[in-house]
CSV table of C-alpha atoms and ligand atoms in Angstrom, one decimal:
chain,number,residue,atom,x,y,z
A,1,MET,CA,44.0,-65.8,2.5
A,2,ALA,CA,41.9,-65.0,-0.5
A,3,LEU,CA,41.8,-61.3,0.5
A,4,ALA,CA,45.5,-61.2,0.9
A,5,ALA,CA,46.0,-63.0,-2.4
A,6,ALA,CA,43.8,-60.3,-4.0
A,7,GLY,CA,45.9,-57.5,-2.5
A,8,PHE,CA,43.8,-56.5,0.5
A,9,GLU,CA,45.2,-56.3,4.0
A,10,PRO,CA,42.7,-58.0,6.3
A,11,LEU,CA,42.4,-57.2,10.0
A,12,ILE,CA,40.5,-60.0,11.8
A,13,LEU,CA,38.2,-59.5,14.8
A,14,ASP,CA,37.1,-62.9,16.3
A,15,ASN,CA,35.8,-63.9,19.7
A,16,TYR,CA,36.8,-67.5,18.9
A,17,ALA,CA,33.4,-68.9,20.0
A,18,ASN,CA,33.5,-71.3,17.0
A,19,SER,CA,37.2,-71.2,16.0
A,20,SER,CA,40.7,-71.1,17.5
A,21,PRO,CA,43.5,-68.5,17.5
A,22,ARG,CA,45.7,-71.4,16.4
A,23,VAL,CA,44.3,-70.9,12.9
A,24,LEU,CA,46.6,-67.8,12.6
A,25,GLU,CA,49.8,-69.8,12.7
A,26,ARG,CA,48.3,-72.2,10.1
A,27,LEU,CA,47.5,-69.2,7.9
A,28,ALA,CA,51.1,-68.0,8.3
A,29,ARG,CA,52.4,-71.5,7.2
A,30,ILE,CA,50.1,-71.5,4.2
A,31,GLY,CA,51.0,-68.0,3.2
A,32,GLY,CA,54.7,-68.5,3.8
A,33,GLY,CA,54.9,-65.4,5.8
A,34,ARG,CA,53.4,-63.6,8.8
A,35,ALA,CA,49.8,-64.3,10.0
A,36,PRO,CA,47.2,-61.7,9.2
A,37,ARG,CA,46.6,-59.2,12.1
A,38,ALA,CA,43.9,-60.5,14.4
A,39,ILE,CA,42.2,-59.0,17.5
A,40,GLN,CA,40.3,-61.2,20.0
A,41,GLY,CA,37.0,-59.5,20.7
A,42,ASP,CA,33.3,-59.4,20.2
A,43,VAL,CA,31.4,-57.6,17.4
A,44,ARG,CA,28.9,-56.5,20.1
A,45,ASP,CA,31.7,-54.5,21.9
A,46,ARG,CA,31.0,-51.0,20.6
A,47,ALA,CA,34.0,-49.4,22.4
A,48,LEU,CA,36.3,-52.0,20.9
A,49,LEU,CA,34.9,-51.4,17.4
A,50,ASP,CA,35.2,-47.6,17.8
A,51,ARG,CA,38.9,-48.0,18.8
A,52,LEU,CA,39.6,-50.4,15.9
A,53,PHE,CA,38.1,-47.9,13.4
A,54,ALA,CA,40.0,-45.0,15.0
A,55,GLU,CA,43.3,-46.8,15.0
A,56,ASN,CA,43.1,-48.4,11.5
A,57,SER,CA,42.4,-47.1,8.1
A,58,VAL,CA,39.4,-49.4,7.4
A,59,LYS,CA,38.0,-49.3,3.9
A,60,ALA,CA,35.4,-52.0,4.2
A,61,VAL,CA,34.0,-54.7,6.5
A,62,ILE,CA,33.1,-58.3,5.7
A,63,HIS,CA,30.8,-59.4,8.5
A,64,PHE,CA,31.0,-63.1,9.2
A,65,ALA,CA,30.4,-63.0,13.0
A,66,GLY,CA,27.3,-65.0,13.8
A,67,LEU,CA,26.0,-68.3,15.1
A,68,LYS,CA,24.9,-70.7,12.4
A,69,ALA,CA,23.4,-74.0,13.7
A,70,VAL,CA,19.7,-74.2,12.8
A,71,GLY,CA,19.0,-76.7,15.6
A,72,ASP,CA,20.8,-74.7,18.2
A,73,SER,CA,18.9,-71.6,17.2
A,74,VAL,CA,15.6,-73.3,18.0
A,75,SER,CA,16.8,-74.2,21.5
A,76,GLN,CA,18.7,-70.9,22.2
A,77,PRO,CA,16.9,-68.1,20.3
A,78,LEU,CA,18.0,-65.3,22.5
A,79,SER,CA,21.6,-66.1,22.0
A,80,TYR,CA,21.0,-66.1,18.2
A,81,TYR,CA,19.2,-62.8,18.2
A,82,ASP,CA,21.9,-61.2,20.5
A,83,ASN,CA,24.8,-62.5,18.5
A,84,ASN,CA,23.5,-62.2,15.0
A,85,VAL,CA,21.0,-59.3,15.1
A,86,ASN,CA,22.3,-57.2,18.0
A,87,GLY,CA,25.9,-57.8,16.8
A,88,SER,CA,25.0,-56.5,13.3
A,89,LEU,CA,23.3,-53.4,14.7
A,90,VAL,CA,26.3,-52.5,16.9
A,91,LEU,CA,28.7,-53.0,13.9
A,92,ALA,CA,26.6,-51.0,11.5
A,93,ALA,CA,26.3,-48.1,14.0
A,94,ALA,CA,30.1,-48.1,14.7
A,95,MET,CA,30.8,-48.2,10.9
A,96,GLN,CA,28.4,-45.2,10.4
A,97,ALA,CA,30.1,-43.3,13.2
A,98,ALA,CA,33.5,-44.0,11.6
A,99,GLY,CA,32.3,-43.1,8.1
A,100,VAL,CA,33.1,-46.7,6.9
A,101,LYS,CA,30.1,-47.5,4.6
A,102,THR,CA,31.2,-50.5,2.5
A,103,LEU,CA,29.9,-53.8,4.0
A,104,VAL,CA,29.7,-57.4,2.8
A,105,PHE,CA,27.3,-59.5,4.9
A,106,SER,CA,27.4,-63.2,5.4
A,107,SER,CA,23.7,-64.1,4.8
A,108,SER,CA,22.3,-67.5,4.1
A,109,ALA,CA,20.0,-69.5,1.7
A,110,THR,CA,17.8,-70.1,4.7
A,111,VAL,CA,16.2,-66.7,3.9
A,112,TYR,CA,14.4,-68.5,1.1
A,113,GLY,CA,12.5,-70.6,3.6
A,114,GLU,CA,11.1,-73.6,1.7
A,115,PRO,CA,11.7,-72.3,-1.8
A,116,GLU,CA,8.8,-72.6,-4.3
A,117,ARG,CA,11.3,-73.7,-7.0
A,118,THR,CA,14.9,-74.8,-7.2
A,119,PRO,CA,17.3,-73.6,-8.5
A,120,THR,CA,16.3,-70.5,-6.5
A,121,PRO,CA,17.0,-67.0,-7.8
A,122,GLU,CA,17.7,-64.0,-5.6
A,123,THR,CA,14.2,-62.6,-6.6
A,124,ALA,CA,12.5,-65.6,-4.9
A,125,PRO,CA,10.2,-64.7,-1.9
A,126,LEU,CA,12.0,-64.4,1.4
A,127,SER,CA,10.8,-66.2,4.6
A,128,ALA,CA,12.3,-68.2,7.4
A,129,THR,CA,11.4,-71.4,9.1
A,130,ASN,CA,13.7,-71.2,12.2
A,131,PRO,CA,15.3,-68.5,14.5
A,132,TYR,CA,18.7,-68.8,12.6
A,133,GLY,CA,17.0,-68.0,9.3
A,134,ARG,CA,15.0,-65.2,10.9
A,135,THR,CA,18.1,-63.5,12.2
A,136,LYS,CA,19.7,-63.6,8.7
A,137,LEU,CA,16.4,-62.2,7.2
A,138,MET,CA,16.2,-59.5,9.8
A,139,VAL,CA,19.7,-58.3,9.3
A,140,GLU,CA,19.2,-58.3,5.5
A,141,GLN,CA,16.1,-56.1,6.0
A,142,ILE,CA,18.0,-53.8,8.5
A,143,LEU,CA,20.7,-53.3,5.9
A,144,VAL,CA,18.2,-52.6,3.1
A,145,ASP,CA,16.6,-49.9,5.2
A,146,LEU,CA,20.0,-48.5,6.1
A,147,GLN,CA,21.1,-48.2,2.5
A,148,HIS,CA,17.7,-46.8,1.5
A,149,ALA,CA,18.1,-44.1,4.2
A,150,ASP,CA,21.7,-43.3,3.3
A,151,PRO,CA,22.6,-44.3,-0.4
A,152,SER,CA,26.2,-43.7,0.4
A,153,TRP,CA,26.3,-47.2,1.9
A,154,ASN,CA,27.6,-49.9,-0.4
A,155,ILE,CA,26.3,-53.3,0.8
A,156,GLY,CA,26.6,-56.9,-0.5
A,157,LEU,CA,24.3,-59.6,0.9
A,158,LEU,CA,25.9,-63.0,0.3
A,159,ARG,CA,23.4,-65.9,0.5
A,160,TYR,CA,25.6,-68.9,1.3
A,161,PHE,CA,24.2,-72.3,0.4
A,162,ASN,CA,26.0,-75.2,2.1
A,163,PRO,CA,29.7,-74.4,2.7
A,164,VAL,CA,31.9,-77.5,3.1
A,165,GLY,CA,35.4,-78.7,2.6
A,166,ALA,CA,38.8,-77.3,3.8
A,167,HIS,CA,42.0,-75.8,2.5
A,168,GLN,CA,43.8,-78.3,0.2
A,169,SER,CA,46.8,-78.2,2.5
A,170,GLY,CA,44.8,-79.9,5.3
A,171,LEU,CA,46.0,-77.1,7.7
A,172,ILE,CA,42.8,-75.2,8.1
A,173,GLY,CA,39.2,-76.5,8.2
A,174,GLU,CA,36.1,-76.7,10.3
A,175,HIS,CA,36.1,-78.5,13.6
A,176,PRO,CA,32.6,-78.2,15.2
A,177,LYS,CA,32.7,-78.2,18.9
A,178,GLY,CA,30.7,-81.2,20.2
A,179,LYS,CA,28.4,-83.3,18.0
A,180,PRO,CA,28.3,-81.9,14.5
A,181,ASN,CA,25.0,-80.5,13.4
A,182,ASN,CA,26.0,-80.5,9.7
A,183,LEU,CA,26.3,-83.4,7.3
A,184,MET,CA,29.8,-83.2,6.0
A,185,PRO,CA,31.7,-83.0,9.3
A,186,PHE,CA,29.5,-85.8,10.7
A,187,VAL,CA,30.2,-88.0,7.7
A,188,SER,CA,33.9,-87.2,8.0
A,189,GLN,CA,33.9,-88.2,11.7
A,190,VAL,CA,32.1,-91.5,10.9
A,191,ALA,CA,34.8,-92.1,8.2
A,192,VAL,CA,37.6,-91.5,10.7
A,193,GLY,CA,36.0,-93.6,13.4
A,194,VAL,CA,35.1,-90.8,15.8
A,195,ARG,CA,31.3,-91.5,15.3
A,196,GLU,CA,29.8,-94.9,14.7
A,197,ARG,CA,27.2,-94.1,12.1
A,198,LEU,CA,25.3,-91.3,10.4
A,199,THR,CA,21.6,-90.9,10.9
A,200,VAL,CA,20.0,-89.8,7.6
A,201,HIS,CA,17.3,-87.4,8.5
A,202,GLY,CA,14.5,-88.7,6.4
A,203,ASN,CA,14.3,-90.6,3.1
A,204,ASP,CA,10.7,-89.7,2.2
A,205,TYR,CA,11.2,-86.3,0.6
A,206,PRO,CA,10.2,-85.6,-3.0
A,207,THR,CA,13.8,-85.8,-4.2
A,208,VAL,CA,15.9,-88.0,-6.4
A,209,ASP,CA,16.3,-90.7,-3.7
A,210,GLY,CA,14.0,-89.4,-0.9
A,211,THR,CA,16.9,-87.7,1.1
A,212,GLY,CA,17.5,-84.0,1.4
A,213,VAL,CA,19.1,-82.2,-1.5
A,214,ARG,CA,21.5,-79.3,-0.9
A,215,ASP,CA,23.9,-77.2,-2.9
A,216,TYR,CA,27.3,-77.8,-1.4
A,217,ILE,CA,29.9,-75.2,-2.1
A,218,HIS,CA,33.6,-75.5,-1.4
A,219,VAL,CA,34.7,-73.1,1.3
A,220,LEU,CA,37.6,-71.8,-1.0
A,221,ASP,CA,35.0,-71.0,-3.7
A,222,LEU,CA,33.0,-69.2,-1.0
A,223,ALA,CA,36.1,-67.2,0.0
A,224,GLU,CA,36.8,-66.2,-3.6
A,225,GLY,CA,33.1,-65.2,-3.9
A,226,HIS,CA,33.7,-62.8,-1.1
A,227,VAL,CA,36.6,-61.2,-2.8
A,228,ALA,CA,34.5,-60.7,-6.0
A,229,ALA,CA,31.7,-59.2,-3.9
A,230,LEU,CA,34.0,-56.9,-2.0
A,231,ARG,CA,35.5,-55.6,-5.3
A,232,HIS,CA,32.0,-55.0,-6.6
A,233,ALA,CA,30.9,-53.2,-3.5
A,234,LEU,CA,34.0,-51.0,-3.5
A,235,ALA,CA,33.5,-50.1,-7.2
A,236,ARG,CA,29.8,-49.6,-7.4
A,237,PRO,CA,27.5,-47.8,-4.9
A,238,GLY,CA,24.2,-49.4,-3.9
A,239,LEU,CA,23.0,-52.7,-2.5
A,240,PHE,CA,23.0,-56.2,-4.0
A,241,ALA,CA,22.0,-59.7,-2.9
A,242,VAL,CA,23.6,-62.7,-4.5
A,243,ASN,CA,23.6,-66.5,-4.1
A,244,LEU,CA,26.9,-68.2,-3.4
A,245,GLY,CA,26.4,-71.8,-4.5
A,246,THR,CA,27.3,-74.1,-7.4
A,247,GLY,CA,23.8,-74.6,-8.9
A,248,GLN,CA,24.3,-78.4,-8.5
A,249,GLY,CA,22.3,-80.3,-5.9
A,250,ALA,CA,23.4,-83.4,-4.1
A,251,SER,CA,21.3,-85.7,-1.9
A,252,VAL,CA,22.5,-87.1,1.5
A,253,LEU,CA,23.0,-90.5,-0.1
A,254,GLU,CA,24.9,-88.9,-3.0
A,255,VAL,CA,27.2,-87.1,-0.5
A,256,ILE,CA,27.8,-90.4,1.3
A,257,THR,CA,28.7,-92.1,-2.0
A,258,ALA,CA,31.0,-89.2,-3.0
A,259,PHE,CA,32.7,-89.3,0.4
A,260,GLU,CA,33.3,-93.1,0.1
A,261,ARG,CA,34.7,-92.6,-3.4
A,262,ALA,CA,37.1,-89.9,-2.2
A,263,THR,CA,38.3,-91.7,0.9
A,264,GLY,CA,37.9,-95.4,0.2
A,265,LYS,CA,36.1,-95.6,3.5
A,266,LYS,CA,32.7,-97.1,4.1
A,267,ILE,CA,30.2,-94.8,5.8
A,268,ALA,CA,27.8,-96.6,8.1
A,269,TYR,CA,24.4,-95.0,8.2
A,270,GLU,CA,20.8,-95.6,9.2
A,271,ILE,CA,17.6,-93.9,8.1
A,272,GLY,CA,15.9,-91.8,10.8
A,273,PRO,CA,13.0,-89.5,11.0
A,274,ARG,CA,12.9,-86.1,9.2
A,275,ARG,CA,14.7,-83.3,11.2
A,276,PRO,CA,12.3,-80.4,12.1
A,277,GLY,CA,13.0,-77.3,10.1
A,278,ASP,CA,14.6,-79.1,7.2
A,279,VAL,CA,13.5,-78.3,3.6
A,280,PRO,CA,13.4,-81.0,0.9
A,281,ALA,CA,15.8,-79.2,-1.5
A,282,SER,CA,17.9,-76.0,-1.5
A,283,VAL,CA,19.9,-75.3,-4.7
A,284,ALA,CA,21.2,-71.9,-5.9
A,285,ASP,CA,20.4,-70.2,-9.2
A,286,THR,CA,23.9,-68.9,-9.9
A,287,ALA,CA,23.3,-66.7,-12.9
A,288,LEU,CA,23.5,-63.4,-11.0
A,289,ALA,CA,26.7,-64.3,-9.3
A,290,GLY,CA,28.2,-64.8,-12.7
A,291,SER,CA,26.8,-61.7,-14.4
A,292,LEU,CA,27.2,-59.3,-11.5
A,293,LEU,CA,30.4,-60.5,-9.9
A,294,GLY,CA,32.0,-62.4,-12.7
A,295,TRP,CA,32.3,-65.3,-10.2
A,296,ARG,CA,31.5,-69.0,-10.4
A,297,ALA,CA,32.3,-71.9,-8.1
A,298,GLN,CA,35.1,-74.0,-9.6
A,299,ARG,CA,35.4,-77.0,-7.3
A,300,GLY,CA,33.1,-80.1,-7.3
A,301,LEU,CA,31.8,-82.5,-4.6
A,302,ASP,CA,34.6,-85.0,-5.0
A,303,GLN,CA,37.2,-82.2,-4.2
A,304,MET,CA,35.0,-81.0,-1.3
A,305,CYS,CA,35.1,-84.6,0.1
A,306,ALA,CA,38.8,-85.1,-0.5
A,307,ASP,CA,39.8,-81.8,1.1
A,308,SER,CA,37.5,-82.4,4.1
A,309,TRP,CA,39.0,-85.8,4.6
A,310,ARG,CA,42.6,-84.5,4.4
A,311,TRP,CA,41.8,-82.0,7.1
A,312,GLN,CA,40.0,-84.6,9.2
A,313,CYS,CA,42.9,-87.1,9.0
A,314,ALA,CA,45.6,-84.5,9.8
A,315,ASN,CA,43.6,-82.8,12.6
A,316,PRO,CA,41.5,-85.4,14.5
A,317,ASN,CA,41.3,-82.9,17.4
A,318,GLY,CA,40.8,-79.8,15.2
A,319,TYR,CA,43.1,-77.0,16.3
A,320,ASP,CA,43.6,-78.6,19.8
A,321,GLU,CA,46.9,-80.2,20.3
A,322,PRO,CA,46.7,-84.0,20.0
B,1,WQD,C1,22.3,-81.0,5.0
B,1,WQD,C2,21.4,-82.2,4.7
B,1,WQD,C3,20.0,-82.8,6.5
B,1,WQD,C4,23.1,-84.0,9.3
B,1,WQD,C5,23.3,-75.6,7.0
B,1,WQD,C6,23.5,-74.7,8.2
B,1,WQD,C7,23.1,-73.3,7.9
B,1,WQD,C8,23.4,-72.8,6.5
B,1,WQD,C9,23.1,-73.9,5.4
B,1,WQD,C10,25.1,-71.2,6.2
B,1,WQD,C11,20.0,-82.0,5.2
B,1,WQD,C12,21.0,-83.9,6.2
B,1,WQD,C13,22.5,-83.5,8.2
B,1,WQD,C14,23.0,-85.4,9.7
B,1,WQD,C15,21.5,-85.7,7.8
B,1,WQD,N1,24.7,-72.4,6.4
B,1,WQD,N2,21.7,-84.4,7.5
B,1,WQD,N3,22.2,-86.2,8.9
B,1,WQD,O1,20.5,-77.9,7.3
B,1,WQD,O2,21.1,-77.4,4.9
B,1,WQD,O3,22.0,-75.9,6.8
B,1,WQD,O4,23.8,-75.1,5.8
B,1,WQD,O5,24.4,-70.2,6.2
B,1,WQD,O6,23.8,-72.5,8.8
B,1,WQD,O7,22.7,-75.2,9.2
B,1,WQD,O8,22.9,-78.3,6.4
B,1,WQD,O9,24.5,-80.0,6.8
B,1,WQD,O10,22.8,-79.6,8.6
B,1,WQD,O11,22.1,-80.7,6.4
B,1,WQD,O12,20.8,-86.5,7.1
B,1,WQD,O13,23.5,-85.9,10.7
B,1,WQD,O14,22.0,-83.3,5.4
B,1,WQD,O15,18.7,-83.4,6.8
B,1,WQD,O16,19.2,-82.7,4.3
B,1,WQD,P1,21.5,-77.4,6.3
B,1,WQD,P2,23.1,-79.7,7.1
């Protein structure tokens, strides 16, 4: 939607492993017209990619296709390396063959490992504490080497912090399959009664109240950040890495309080042990996103909670029919 609103004509390729084709009809309802063109397929299918580039005048690619649950990556590393790393290699090779050399890549704040300081700037040392983070770091390094070998590539590496929320219409949002790994969808399911209570993963971290601190960013701000990054990549040759966050941290208990304030619902929770792989705090230094892209997040935690709640209430079964 953000791309169309900015005058681009998106063509979507999705294998719907973590989404549903029903989102297309929702996009049409929001946009008041026809749904964006979408092809069901896998980024690892080189023949399909070659055909898409041959049949369409593609100016740039935004590469979101990847698995993203840290816990799952520990138990299924091969699936993460195949989807995230192999998928990126196949895509980059197909782009090179087609002469399409502008790419915006969905990276992650997990490439900072356990940051030495927060807020964390893009110049911070890179490392990874789990297979998911290692896949993101590997793809970043592959793209750095590619652009170094062929400076005609224009590449943007977008390091997402914690994307949450939903479109304000309540028509599109995230519906994790099975038990949610992430905090916001889990809290939302407790609020609506799908889950009994939240387990807070540790309250003995060196943070404001002992619980994990993260930089939650509204998914619509994230989308607008992609448009700004795409415009920059199309206008200026080279490679850049930029944080997409708000620069504001919130602890787990602060998220619970904000969600209760936004919904009027009580969130039952218990304190459990730390979750392996978690870092105490992860907050973006947002200066470069502002100076390089002219972009800043606009939406606060209360709106993230309110929009998440509206989506949850209107779609208790996600995109599946009730
Ligand atoms: C947030 C906080 C947990 C669940 C995620 C994605 C990763 C990346 C960044 C994009 C932590 C606590 C959580 C629960 C809890 N996204 N928590 N109880 O781990 O920061 O990473 O966002 O690249 O793909 O995994 O997010 O929402 O899982 O956890 O206490 O049931 O909430 O310990 O402090 P995380 P999260």
